Amino acid sequence: MPTGNRGAIHLFRLAGVDLYLHWSWFLVAFYEIQRGGRYTSLVWSVLEYLSLFVIVLMHEFGHAMACRQVGGTANQILLWPFGGVAYVNPPQRPGATLWSIAAGPLVNVALMPILYAALATSQALGWQQSM
């Protein structure tokens, strides 16, 4: 395990990639959820924080899967409170490296219409009044 993973908790292995969560994630999650932000319900704060976790996880898996697609290795992801690191080793070709870098943000671009549809649906169902 790379030295940056010290203090991290192994959550699971998915598609041959080990996912680690740094202990500080729990500290920041507790603070952010207790703070509540703009919600009156604790449930919405938890769902918001977990949603951010899933989005960052998908972003990092984008890097890892793209690296593997071009023949590189990617075996670990470490999630921090405000981001993550996919430990990737693409082949030393410019296109392979570029694809490994660009795939993470492209996952976010692909998520935009899905999240917009979820927002529109929640507004149509009146979920804003239940916050």
Tab-separated table of C-alpha atoms in Angstrom:
chain	number	residue	atom	x	y	z
A	1	MET	CA	0.000	0.000	0.000
A	2	PRO	CA	1.404	3.459	-0.860
A	3	THR	CA	2.554	5.452	2.166
A	4	GLY	CA	-0.243	7.993	1.624
A	5	ASN	CA	-2.715	5.340	2.801
A	6	ARG	CA	-1.515	5.375	6.414
A	7	GLY	CA	-4.453	6.005	8.699
A	8	ALA	CA	-6.869	4.735	6.072
A	9	ILE	CA	-9.546	2.081	6.512
A	10	HIS	CA	-10.023	-0.559	3.829
A	11	LEU	CA	-13.713	-0.469	2.861
A	12	PHE	CA	-14.016	-2.972	0.038
A	13	ARG	CA	-12.611	-4.221	-3.249
A	14	LEU	CA	-14.552	-3.530	-6.433
A	15	ALA	CA	-13.437	-4.563	-9.925
A	16	GLY	CA	-9.993	-5.347	-8.571
A	17	VAL	CA	-9.560	-1.913	-6.989
A	18	ASP	CA	-9.153	-1.611	-3.224
A	19	LEU	CA	-11.020	1.354	-1.766
A	20	TYR	CA	-9.609	3.050	1.326
A	21	LEU	CA	-11.216	5.790	3.373
A	22	HIS	CA	-8.996	8.061	5.446
A	23	TRP	CA	-10.037	8.351	9.112
A	24	SER	CA	-10.346	12.143	8.792
A	25	TRP	CA	-13.330	11.591	6.481
A	26	PHE	CA	-15.409	10.588	9.516
A	27	LEU	CA	-14.320	13.693	11.422
A	28	VAL	CA	-15.316	16.053	8.618
A	29	ALA	CA	-18.512	14.091	7.922
A	30	PHE	CA	-19.544	14.396	11.565
A	31	TYR	CA	-18.862	18.128	11.557
A	32	GLU	CA	-20.620	18.783	8.251
A	33	ILE	CA	-23.663	16.700	9.125
A	34	GLN	CA	-24.037	18.220	12.612
A	35	ARG	CA	-23.688	21.715	11.167
A	36	GLY	CA	-26.719	20.926	9.067
A	37	GLY	CA	-26.193	23.694	6.569
A	38	ARG	CA	-29.379	24.636	4.778
A	39	TYR	CA	-31.485	21.646	5.854
A	40	THR	CA	-33.897	21.342	8.747
A	41	SER	CA	-33.659	17.551	8.692
A	42	LEU	CA	-30.536	15.617	9.671
A	43	VAL	CA	-31.435	12.974	7.074
A	44	TRP	CA	-30.961	15.437	4.202
A	45	SER	CA	-27.525	16.429	5.523
A	46	VAL	CA	-26.468	12.766	5.689
A	47	LEU	CA	-27.803	12.108	2.186
A	48	GLU	CA	-25.977	15.140	0.814
A	49	TYR	CA	-22.657	14.079	2.322
A	50	LEU	CA	-23.050	10.477	1.163
A	51	SER	CA	-23.965	11.694	-2.320
A	52	LEU	CA	-20.749	13.689	-2.481
A	53	PHE	CA	-18.873	10.565	-1.368
A	54	VAL	CA	-20.409	8.535	-4.208
A	55	ILE	CA	-19.676	11.246	-6.802
A	56	VAL	CA	-16.012	11.475	-5.753
A	57	LEU	CA	-15.786	7.676	-5.742
A	58	MET	CA	-17.180	7.465	-9.279
A	59	HIS	CA	-14.742	10.186	-10.405
A	60	GLU	CA	-11.771	8.233	-9.029
A	61	PHE	CA	-13.034	4.982	-10.530
A	62	GLY	CA	-13.144	6.833	-13.867
A	63	HIS	CA	-9.398	7.444	-13.588
A	64	ALA	CA	-8.723	3.840	-12.544
A	65	MET	CA	-10.845	2.155	-15.210
A	66	ALA	CA	-9.470	4.384	-17.985
A	67	CYS	CA	-5.934	3.546	-16.912
A	68	ARG	CA	-6.713	-0.146	-17.070
A	69	GLN	CA	-8.421	0.263	-20.435
A	70	VAL	CA	-5.161	1.451	-22.001
A	71	GLY	CA	-3.109	-1.336	-20.400
A	72	GLY	CA	-1.997	0.339	-17.184
A	73	THR	CA	-2.437	-0.697	-13.587
A	74	ALA	CA	-4.778	0.826	-11.054
A	75	ASN	CA	-5.320	-1.094	-7.848
A	76	GLN	CA	-6.100	1.432	-5.115
A	77	ILE	CA	-8.234	4.467	-4.418
A	78	LEU	CA	-7.929	6.595	-1.298
A	79	LEU	CA	-10.786	8.919	-0.386
A	80	TRP	CA	-10.166	11.982	1.771
A	81	PRO	CA	-12.842	14.303	3.169
A	82	PHE	CA	-12.732	16.652	0.174
A	83	GLY	CA	-11.459	14.477	-2.646
A	84	GLY	CA	-9.647	11.333	-3.554
A	85	VAL	CA	-6.597	9.799	-5.179
A	86	ALA	CA	-6.625	6.962	-7.674
A	87	TYR	CA	-3.211	5.314	-7.683
A	88	VAL	CA	-2.776	4.731	-11.415
A	89	ASN	CA	0.212	3.744	-13.522
A	90	PRO	CA	-0.660	4.180	-17.198
A	91	PRO	CA	1.667	3.044	-19.985
A	92	GLN	CA	4.229	5.688	-20.895
A	93	ARG	CA	2.363	6.886	-23.972
A	94	PRO	CA	0.914	10.425	-24.184
A	95	GLY	CA	-2.551	9.211	-25.202
A	96	ALA	CA	-2.725	6.651	-22.400
A	97	THR	CA	-1.673	9.182	-19.783
A	98	LEU	CA	-4.095	11.812	-21.106
A	99	TRP	CA	-6.989	9.331	-21.107
A	100	SER	CA	-6.188	8.281	-17.521
A	101	ILE	CA	-6.223	11.926	-16.439
A	102	ALA	CA	-9.284	13.055	-18.401
A	103	ALA	CA	-11.581	10.140	-17.563
A	104	GLY	CA	-12.283	11.304	-13.987
A	105	PRO	CA	-13.701	14.716	-14.988
A	106	LEU	CA	-15.535	13.094	-17.899
A	107	VAL	CA	-17.416	10.939	-15.384
A	108	ASN	CA	-18.602	14.160	-13.748
A	109	VAL	CA	-19.704	15.506	-17.141
A	110	ALA	CA	-21.650	12.281	-17.768
A	111	LEU	CA	-23.319	12.637	-14.364
A	112	MET	CA	-24.584	16.165	-15.083
A	113	PRO	CA	-27.745	15.210	-17.040
A	114	ILE	CA	-28.545	12.465	-14.528
A	115	LEU	CA	-28.224	14.817	-11.568
A	116	TYR	CA	-30.163	17.529	-13.387
A	117	ALA	CA	-32.998	15.055	-14.007
A	118	ALA	CA	-32.935	14.092	-10.310
A	119	LEU	CA	-33.122	17.770	-9.344
A	120	ALA	CA	-36.027	18.412	-11.706
A	121	THR	CA	-37.847	15.356	-10.372
A	122	SER	CA	-37.343	16.378	-6.756
A	123	GLN	CA	-38.678	19.846	-7.506
A	124	ALA	CA	-41.687	18.407	-9.294
A	125	LEU	CA	-42.416	16.153	-6.312
A	126	GLY	CA	-42.125	19.069	-3.891
A	127	TRP	CA	-39.239	17.645	-1.895
A	128	GLN	CA	-37.839	21.140	-1.276
A	129	GLN	CA	-40.656	21.790	1.180
A	130	SER	CA	-39.625	18.742	3.230
A	131	MET	CA	-36.078	19.979	3.816
